[in-house]
Short mmCIF file of C-alpha atoms and ligand atoms in Angstrom, two decimals:
data_model
loop_
_atom_site.label_atom_id
_atom_site.label_comp_id
_atom_site.label_asym_id
_atom_site.label_seq_id
_atom_site.Cartn_x
_atom_site.Cartn_y
_atom_site.Cartn_z
CA MET Q 1 20.88 -30.54 -10.47
CA GLU Q 2 22.13 -28.60 -7.45
CA GLN Q 3 23.42 -25.16 -8.41
CA THR Q 4 25.72 -22.95 -6.43
CA ILE Q 5 24.47 -19.40 -6.03
CA ALA Q 6 26.01 -16.43 -4.23
CA VAL Q 7 23.83 -13.86 -2.48
CA LEU Q 8 25.66 -10.68 -1.48
CA GLY Q 9 24.01 -8.82 1.39
CA ALA Q 10 21.96 -10.58 4.07
CA GLY Q 11 19.48 -7.85 5.03
CA THR Q 12 15.74 -7.54 4.43
CA MET Q 13 15.98 -8.78 0.84
CA GLY Q 14 19.16 -10.89 0.84
CA HIS Q 15 18.06 -13.32 3.55
CA GLY Q 16 14.74 -13.95 1.76
CA ILE Q 17 16.45 -14.54 -1.58
CA ALA Q 18 18.97 -16.91 0.02
CA GLN Q 19 16.12 -18.80 1.71
CA LEU Q 20 14.11 -19.10 -1.50
CA LEU Q 21 17.05 -20.56 -3.40
CA ALA Q 22 18.10 -22.94 -0.62
CA GLN Q 23 14.51 -24.12 -0.23
CA SER Q 24 14.49 -25.05 -3.91
CA GLY Q 25 17.66 -27.12 -3.63
CA SER Q 26 20.50 -24.73 -4.46
CA ARG Q 27 23.66 -24.40 -2.39
CA VAL Q 28 23.85 -20.76 -1.35
CA TYR Q 29 26.87 -18.75 -0.26
CA LEU Q 30 25.55 -15.79 1.71
CA TYR Q 31 27.97 -12.88 2.11
CA ASP Q 32 27.60 -9.91 4.43
CA PRO Q 33 30.37 -7.78 5.98
CA SER Q 34 28.39 -7.78 9.23
CA GLU Q 35 28.55 -10.98 11.25
CA GLU Q 36 25.50 -9.83 13.17
CA ALA Q 37 23.54 -9.47 9.92
CA LEU Q 38 24.48 -13.03 8.93
CA GLU Q 39 23.39 -14.42 12.30
CA ARG Q 40 20.12 -12.51 12.14
CA ALA Q 41 19.55 -13.71 8.57
CA MET Q 42 19.89 -17.35 9.59
CA GLN Q 43 17.47 -16.85 12.50
CA LYS Q 44 14.94 -15.20 10.22
CA ILE Q 45 15.27 -17.94 7.61
CA ARG Q 46 14.63 -20.56 10.29
CA SER Q 47 11.45 -18.84 11.44
CA ASN Q 48 10.30 -18.09 7.84
CA VAL Q 49 10.66 -21.78 6.94
CA ALA Q 50 8.77 -22.78 10.08
CA VAL Q 51 5.90 -20.50 9.01
CA ILE Q 52 5.81 -21.95 5.49
CA ARG Q 53 5.83 -25.50 6.82
CA SER Q 54 3.14 -24.82 9.40
CA GLU Q 55 0.98 -23.36 6.62
CA ARG Q 56 1.71 -26.52 4.53
CA TRP Q 57 2.69 -24.45 1.52
CA GLY Q 58 4.28 -26.66 -1.12
CA ASP Q 59 6.96 -29.21 -0.31
CA CYS Q 60 9.25 -27.07 1.79
CA PRO Q 61 12.25 -28.90 3.26
CA SER Q 62 12.83 -28.73 7.01
CA GLU Q 63 14.45 -25.76 8.72
CA ASP Q 64 17.70 -27.71 9.20
CA GLN Q 65 17.76 -28.88 5.58
CA VAL Q 66 17.33 -25.31 4.31
CA LEU Q 67 19.95 -23.88 6.68
CA ASP Q 68 22.38 -26.70 5.84
CA ARG Q 69 22.36 -25.53 2.23
CA ILE Q 70 23.44 -22.00 3.20
CA VAL Q 71 27.09 -21.17 3.85
CA CYS Q 72 27.58 -17.80 5.56
CA THR Q 73 30.78 -15.99 4.79
CA PRO Q 74 32.32 -12.59 5.51
CA ASP Q 75 34.41 -12.95 2.33
CA PRO Q 76 32.73 -11.87 -0.94
CA VAL Q 77 35.41 -13.55 -3.09
CA GLU Q 78 34.83 -16.89 -1.36
CA ALA Q 79 31.07 -16.40 -1.82
CA VAL Q 80 31.24 -15.99 -5.60
CA ALA Q 81 34.10 -18.38 -6.40
CA GLY Q 82 31.97 -21.40 -7.44
CA ALA Q 83 28.70 -19.62 -8.17
CA SER Q 84 26.93 -19.90 -11.53
CA ILE Q 85 24.64 -17.03 -10.48
CA VAL Q 86 25.48 -14.09 -8.21
CA ILE Q 87 22.64 -12.01 -6.76
CA GLU Q 88 23.64 -8.74 -5.12
CA ALA Q 89 21.33 -7.33 -2.42
CA ALA Q 90 23.66 -4.79 -0.82
CA PRO Q 91 22.48 -1.33 0.35
CA GLU Q 92 21.08 1.01 -2.31
CA LYS Q 93 24.25 3.10 -2.66
CA LEU Q 94 25.78 3.24 -6.11
CA GLU Q 95 29.41 3.53 -5.04
CA LEU Q 96 29.05 0.74 -2.46
CA LYS Q 97 27.59 -1.61 -5.07
CA ARG Q 98 30.27 -0.71 -7.62
CA GLU Q 99 33.00 -1.24 -5.03
CA LEU Q 100 31.55 -4.67 -4.25
CA TYR Q 101 31.50 -5.56 -7.98
CA ARG Q 102 35.13 -4.47 -8.28
CA LEU Q 103 36.00 -6.77 -5.35
CA ILE Q 104 34.37 -9.82 -6.94
CA GLU Q 105 35.15 -9.03 -10.58
CA ARG Q 106 38.24 -11.21 -10.80
CA GLY Q 107 36.85 -13.94 -8.56
CA ILE Q 108 33.64 -14.75 -10.43
CA ARG Q 109 33.33 -17.60 -12.90
CA ALA Q 110 33.70 -16.56 -16.53
CA ASP Q 111 30.19 -17.84 -17.28
CA ALA Q 112 28.46 -16.54 -14.14
CA ILE Q 113 25.35 -14.38 -14.45
CA VAL Q 114 25.43 -11.40 -12.10
CA ALA Q 115 22.16 -9.85 -10.95
CA SER Q 116 21.41 -6.83 -8.79
CA ASN Q 117 18.29 -6.42 -6.69
CA THR Q 118 18.56 -2.62 -7.00
CA SER Q 119 15.31 -0.68 -6.80
CA SER Q 120 16.47 2.39 -8.64
CA TYR Q 121 19.72 2.08 -10.61
CA VAL Q 122 19.82 1.06 -14.25
CA PRO Q 123 22.19 -1.78 -15.21
CA GLU Q 124 24.52 0.53 -17.19
CA GLN Q 125 25.14 2.73 -14.14
CA LEU Q 126 25.93 -0.22 -11.92
CA VAL Q 127 28.50 -2.06 -14.02
CA GLU Q 128 29.90 0.55 -16.37
CA GLY Q 129 33.37 -0.57 -17.44
CA MET Q 130 33.16 -3.96 -15.69
CA THR Q 131 34.18 -7.17 -17.41
CA PHE Q 132 30.87 -8.95 -16.69
CA ALA Q 133 28.58 -6.24 -18.14
CA HIS Q 134 27.49 -8.65 -20.90
CA ARG Q 135 26.25 -11.10 -18.25
CA PHE Q 136 24.47 -8.58 -16.02
CA VAL Q 137 20.81 -8.01 -15.20
CA VAL Q 138 18.69 -6.29 -12.60
CA ALA Q 139 16.54 -8.88 -10.84
CA HIS Q 140 14.12 -6.86 -8.74
CA PHE Q 141 12.46 -8.95 -6.03
CA PHE Q 142 9.64 -7.77 -3.78
CA ASN Q 143 9.56 -7.85 -0.01
CA PRO Q 144 9.13 -10.48 1.44
CA ALA Q 145 11.36 -11.96 -1.24
CA HIS Q 146 10.81 -15.56 -0.15
CA LEU Q 147 7.05 -15.18 -0.71
CA VAL Q 148 6.07 -12.56 -3.32
CA PRO Q 149 6.32 -14.27 -6.74
CA LEU Q 150 7.14 -11.24 -8.90
CA VAL Q 151 10.75 -10.63 -10.00
CA GLU Q 152 11.26 -7.88 -12.58
CA ILE Q 153 14.17 -8.55 -14.90
CA VAL Q 154 15.98 -5.72 -16.70
CA LEU Q 155 18.73 -6.78 -19.10
CA HIS Q 156 21.94 -4.77 -19.45
CA PRO Q 157 22.07 -3.55 -23.08
CA GLN Q 158 24.99 -5.95 -23.70
CA THR Q 159 23.19 -8.90 -22.12
CA SER Q 160 21.00 -11.09 -24.30
CA ARG Q 161 17.81 -12.76 -23.18
CA GLN Q 162 19.52 -16.07 -23.93
CA THR Q 163 22.35 -15.25 -21.50
CA ALA Q 164 19.83 -14.41 -18.79
CA GLU Q 165 17.80 -17.57 -19.45
CA PRO Q 166 19.45 -19.76 -16.73
CA LEU Q 167 18.51 -17.16 -14.10
CA ILE Q 168 14.96 -16.88 -15.44
CA ARG Q 169 14.67 -20.68 -15.44
CA LEU Q 170 15.99 -20.90 -11.89
CA LEU Q 171 13.48 -18.30 -10.69
CA LYS Q 172 10.64 -20.22 -12.29
CA THR Q 173 11.86 -23.42 -10.64
CA CYS Q 174 11.66 -21.57 -7.31
CA GLY Q 175 8.02 -20.70 -8.03
CA LYS Q 176 8.72 -17.10 -9.02
CA SER Q 177 7.03 -15.19 -11.85
CA PRO Q 178 9.80 -13.32 -13.68
CA VAL Q 179 8.64 -10.40 -15.84
CA VAL Q 180 11.25 -9.30 -18.39
CA LEU Q 181 11.11 -5.61 -19.38
CA SER Q 182 11.66 -4.69 -23.03
CA ALA Q 183 12.91 -1.21 -22.13
CA ASN Q 184 14.65 0.22 -19.15
CA VAL Q 185 12.53 2.73 -17.21
CA ALA Q 186 12.94 4.19 -13.71
CA GLY Q 187 10.84 2.26 -11.17
CA PHE Q 188 10.41 -0.65 -13.60
CA ILE Q 189 6.72 -1.67 -13.76
CA ALA Q 190 5.36 -2.46 -10.33
CA ASN Q 191 6.83 0.49 -8.43
CA ARG Q 192 5.57 2.91 -11.09
CA LEU Q 193 2.06 1.52 -10.67
CA GLN Q 194 2.34 1.60 -6.86
CA ALA Q 195 3.66 5.18 -6.94
CA ALA Q 196 0.80 6.31 -9.20
CA LEU Q 197 -1.72 4.82 -6.77
CA LEU Q 198 0.02 6.29 -3.71
CA ARG Q 199 0.06 9.75 -5.31
CA GLU Q 200 -3.70 9.64 -5.85
CA ALA Q 201 -4.38 8.10 -2.41
CA VAL Q 202 -2.47 10.90 -0.66
CA HIS Q 203 -4.20 13.48 -2.85
CA LEU Q 204 -7.61 12.13 -1.76
CA LEU Q 205 -6.48 12.21 1.88
CA GLU Q 206 -5.17 15.77 1.61
CA SER Q 207 -8.36 16.89 -0.14
CA GLY Q 208 -10.43 15.59 2.78
CA VAL Q 209 -12.35 13.16 0.59
CA ALA Q 210 -11.99 10.33 3.13
CA SER Q 211 -9.87 9.18 6.09
CA ALA Q 212 -6.72 7.08 5.62
CA ARG Q 213 -8.62 4.02 6.81
CA GLU Q 214 -11.49 4.56 4.38
CA ILE Q 215 -9.10 5.13 1.47
CA ASP Q 216 -7.19 1.94 2.23
CA LEU Q 217 -10.44 0.00 2.68
CA ALA Q 218 -11.61 1.20 -0.72
CA VAL Q 219 -8.61 -0.63 -2.17
CA THR Q 220 -8.36 -3.75 -0.01
CA GLU Q 221 -12.11 -4.44 -0.17
CA GLY Q 222 -12.41 -3.52 -3.83
CA PRO Q 223 -9.97 -3.40 -6.72
CA GLY Q 224 -7.12 -4.78 -4.58
CA LEU Q 225 -8.90 -8.11 -4.30
CA ARG Q 226 -9.45 -8.30 -8.05
CA TRP Q 227 -5.90 -7.21 -8.86
CA ALA Q 228 -4.55 -10.45 -7.42
CA LEU Q 229 -6.32 -12.20 -10.30
CA SER Q 230 -6.39 -9.69 -13.15
CA GLY Q 231 -4.10 -6.70 -13.62
CA PRO Q 232 -5.26 -3.21 -14.62
CA LEU Q 233 -5.33 -4.00 -18.34
CA ALA Q 234 -7.36 -7.20 -18.06
CA THR Q 235 -9.59 -5.43 -15.54
CA ALA Q 236 -10.25 -2.75 -18.18
CA ASP Q 237 -11.07 -5.50 -20.68
CA TYR Q 238 -13.65 -6.92 -18.26
CA GLY Q 239 -15.17 -3.48 -17.66
CA GLY Q 240 -15.30 -2.69 -21.37
CA LEU Q 241 -12.77 -0.50 -23.17
CA ASP Q 242 -15.53 1.82 -24.45
CA VAL Q 243 -16.44 2.48 -20.82
CA TRP Q 244 -12.82 3.07 -19.88
CA GLU Q 245 -12.36 5.40 -22.84
CA ARG Q 246 -15.13 7.63 -21.46
CA VAL Q 247 -13.91 7.28 -17.85
CA SER Q 248 -10.38 8.24 -18.92
CA ASP Q 249 -11.58 11.36 -20.76
CA ARG Q 250 -13.68 12.48 -17.80
CA LEU Q 251 -11.40 11.47 -14.92
CA PHE Q 252 -7.81 11.99 -16.04
CA PRO Q 253 -8.01 15.80 -15.85
CA GLU Q 254 -9.14 15.40 -12.21
CA LEU Q 255 -6.28 13.17 -11.10
CA ASP Q 256 -3.27 14.38 -9.17
CA THR Q 257 -0.25 15.24 -11.32
CA ARG Q 258 2.28 16.44 -8.74
CA THR Q 259 5.90 15.74 -9.59
CA GLU Q 260 7.37 15.40 -6.09
CA ALA Q 261 6.50 13.87 -2.71
CA SER Q 262 3.34 15.28 -1.17
CA GLU Q 263 3.51 17.75 1.71
CA SER Q 264 1.70 15.35 4.07
CA ILE Q 265 4.34 12.65 3.56
CA ARG Q 266 7.10 15.24 4.06
CA ARG Q 267 5.44 16.40 7.29
CA LEU Q 268 5.22 12.84 8.62
CA VAL Q 269 8.86 12.18 7.77
CA ARG Q 270 9.97 15.46 9.42
CA GLY Q 271 8.11 14.34 12.55
CA GLN Q 272 9.92 10.97 12.49
CA ARG Q 273 6.66 9.18 11.72
CA LEU Q 274 8.23 6.74 9.27
CA GLY Q 275 5.57 4.03 9.39
CA VAL Q 276 5.74 0.58 11.00
CA LYS Q 277 9.41 0.91 11.88
CA SER Q 278 8.91 4.03 14.03
CA GLY Q 279 5.57 3.21 15.60
CA GLY Q 280 3.40 5.36 13.35
CA GLY Q 281 2.86 6.82 9.91
CA PHE Q 282 -0.54 7.25 8.30
CA PHE Q 283 -1.66 4.74 10.98
CA GLU Q 284 -0.45 3.90 14.52
CA TYR Q 285 1.76 0.85 15.24
CA PRO Q 286 2.32 1.01 19.01
CA ASP Q 287 4.49 -2.12 19.05
CA GLY Q 288 6.93 -0.56 16.60
CA GLU Q 289 7.95 2.27 18.94
CA ALA Q 290 11.59 3.15 19.33
CA ASN Q 291 12.62 0.96 16.45
CA GLY Q 292 14.61 2.75 13.79
CA ALA Q 293 16.18 -0.21 12.01
CA THR Q 294 15.15 -1.65 8.67
CA HIS Q 295 15.42 -5.15 10.10
CA GLY Q 296 15.80 -6.67 13.57
CA LEU Q 297 12.22 -5.61 14.27
CA PRO Q 298 10.90 -5.68 17.84
CA ASP Q 299 8.63 -8.55 18.88
CA GLY Q 300 5.32 -6.78 18.26
CA VAL Q 301 6.24 -5.77 14.73
CA GLN Q 302 7.82 -9.18 14.13
CA ASP Q 303 4.48 -10.76 15.06
CA ALA Q 304 2.67 -8.43 12.67
CA VAL Q 305 5.13 -9.39 9.90
CA GLU Q 306 4.56 -13.09 10.62
CA GLN Q 307 0.79 -12.61 10.49
CA ARG Q 308 1.15 -10.75 7.18
CA ASP Q 309 3.33 -13.58 5.81
CA ARG Q 310 0.78 -16.21 6.85
CA LYS Q 311 -2.02 -14.29 5.13
CA LEU Q 312 0.10 -13.84 2.01
CA ILE Q 313 0.79 -17.58 1.89
CA ARG Q 314 -2.91 -18.41 2.31
CA LEU Q 315 -3.85 -15.91 -0.40
CA MET Q 316 -1.33 -17.42 -2.80
CA MET Q 317 -2.54 -20.93 -2.03
CA VAL Q 318 -6.11 -19.95 -2.85
CA LYS Q 319 -5.04 -17.94 -5.90
CA ASN Q 320 -2.99 -20.80 -7.30
CA ASP Q 321 -5.28 -23.49 -5.94
CA THR Q 322 -2.48 -25.30 -4.12
CA ARG Q 323 -4.37 -25.69 -0.86
CA THR Q 324 -3.93 -29.43 -0.87
CA GLY Q 325 -0.15 -29.15 -1.30
CA GLY Q 326 2.00 -30.35 -4.20
CA GLY Q 327 4.15 -27.89 -6.16
CA ALA Q 328 5.83 -24.86 -4.64
CA GLN Q 329 3.10 -22.46 -5.83
N1 NAD Y 401 13.60 -3.50 1.26
C1 NAD Y 401 12.83 -3.62 0.18
O1 NAD Y 401 11.59 -3.64 0.26
C2 NAD Y 401 13.46 -3.77 -1.18
C3 NAD Y 401 12.67 -4.24 -2.25
C4 NAD Y 401 13.27 -4.44 -3.51
C5 NAD Y 401 14.61 -4.14 -3.68
N2 NAD Y 401 15.35 -3.66 -2.63
C6 NAD Y 401 16.78 -3.42 -2.88
O2 NAD Y 401 17.52 -4.50 -2.32
C7 NAD Y 401 18.82 -4.05 -1.92
C8 NAD Y 401 19.01 -4.39 -0.46
O3 NAD Y 401 18.01 -3.74 0.29
P1 NAD Y 401 17.59 -4.24 1.75
O4 NAD Y 401 16.26 -3.62 2.02
O5 NAD Y 401 17.77 -5.71 1.86
O6 NAD Y 401 18.70 -3.51 2.63
P2 NAD Y 401 19.14 -3.83 4.12
O7 NAD Y 401 19.71 -2.58 4.67
O8 NAD Y 401 18.05 -4.51 4.87
O9 NAD Y 401 20.31 -4.91 3.94
C9 NAD Y 401 21.53 -4.63 3.32
C10 NAD Y 401 22.56 -5.59 3.86
O10 NAD Y 401 23.75 -5.36 3.12
C11 NAD Y 401 24.83 -5.43 4.04
N3 NAD Y 401 25.97 -4.71 3.48
C12 NAD Y 401 26.53 -3.53 3.87
N4 NAD Y 401 27.60 -3.26 3.09
C13 NAD Y 401 27.70 -4.28 2.20
C14 NAD Y 401 28.60 -4.58 1.16
N5 NAD Y 401 29.61 -3.78 0.86
N6 NAD Y 401 28.42 -5.73 0.47
C15 NAD Y 401 27.40 -6.57 0.75
N7 NAD Y 401 26.52 -6.33 1.74
C16 NAD Y 401 26.67 -5.21 2.44
C17 NAD Y 401 24.30 -4.86 5.33
O11 NAD Y 401 25.08 -5.32 6.44
C18 NAD Y 401 22.88 -5.39 5.34
O12 NAD Y 401 22.81 -6.64 5.99
C19 NAD Y 401 18.83 -2.55 -2.22
O13 NAD Y 401 19.42 -2.37 -3.46
C20 NAD Y 401 17.35 -2.18 -2.25
O14 NAD Y 401 17.10 -1.04 -3.03
C21 NAD Y 401 14.82 -3.49 -1.38
#
């Protein structure tokens, strides 16, 4: 049955979430205070869908069919009025998010589930004192949201698993893999693991053990490949836990334990080397020069993003053995 969903914020994450839901048959109301952001979102959705279709990934409807299911609006109250699920993907500023919730509080359906795509705030902080706190979760998608299957779900202490079930079901219908946390921790699961790996990678770089390229290759040509199939715990099972017991005893004292960003990242940031979006970071991205925005990437970077998306799709098709089509993932 067609559901009506509201997505609040049409930036990097919001447009991908809106696309994902529309692709799977929902009617989506997409709110953004910026008309330009809404226009850009619709253009990006059109090209994202074209990529998925040209890669023959699942049974994706046509560009026009997907866009026809999305209603853009500059009015948040209109966006949420008929929605059974509201997904907020507004900028990561606590007061801005809370102000948005206050705006929609009286307009949302009494049974609507409200989810935030926040990367860092806990549910209690976001909706303290709001009437829908007992129907609130964090639903943390990963960029690109229309492709990466993982969505981490963190329940507000007043929200039961049963209440969140329609959202979890919807995500599964869209081909996502929701992971529900049993306790609320900063960074949830995936970003904690990524941060631990980044800390050690930068430590190796700073210690002169290898170049940035060699360090990245050691991941993409090694454990990174395996991690798509078995996570760190299953990987330890395969290696043998007796082996990992000894490795842990020997290696853990050697690993980096710093408690703040490394000096080399600080130096790069001070020098405006912010990564792909500024033309360089640990590596060079000449086509990204002079671009300071988080979206609206210049052509060269846009091409690189499209190539990355195509490779991600092909990887997922091989991983899930859906190369011959049939099923979203
Ligand atoms: N970018 C990522 O990789 C990533 C990954 C996971 C989670 N997140 C989280 O998703 C959320 C959105 O991040 P993003 O990267 O899409 O940001 P973004 O800056 O790309 O997009 C934010 C959008 O929100 C709009 N906006 C501004 N004020 C608003 C308001 N009052 N109400 C609704 N929309 C408003 C902006 O016009 C913009 O289009 C943040 O909470 C972020 O932490 C981001």
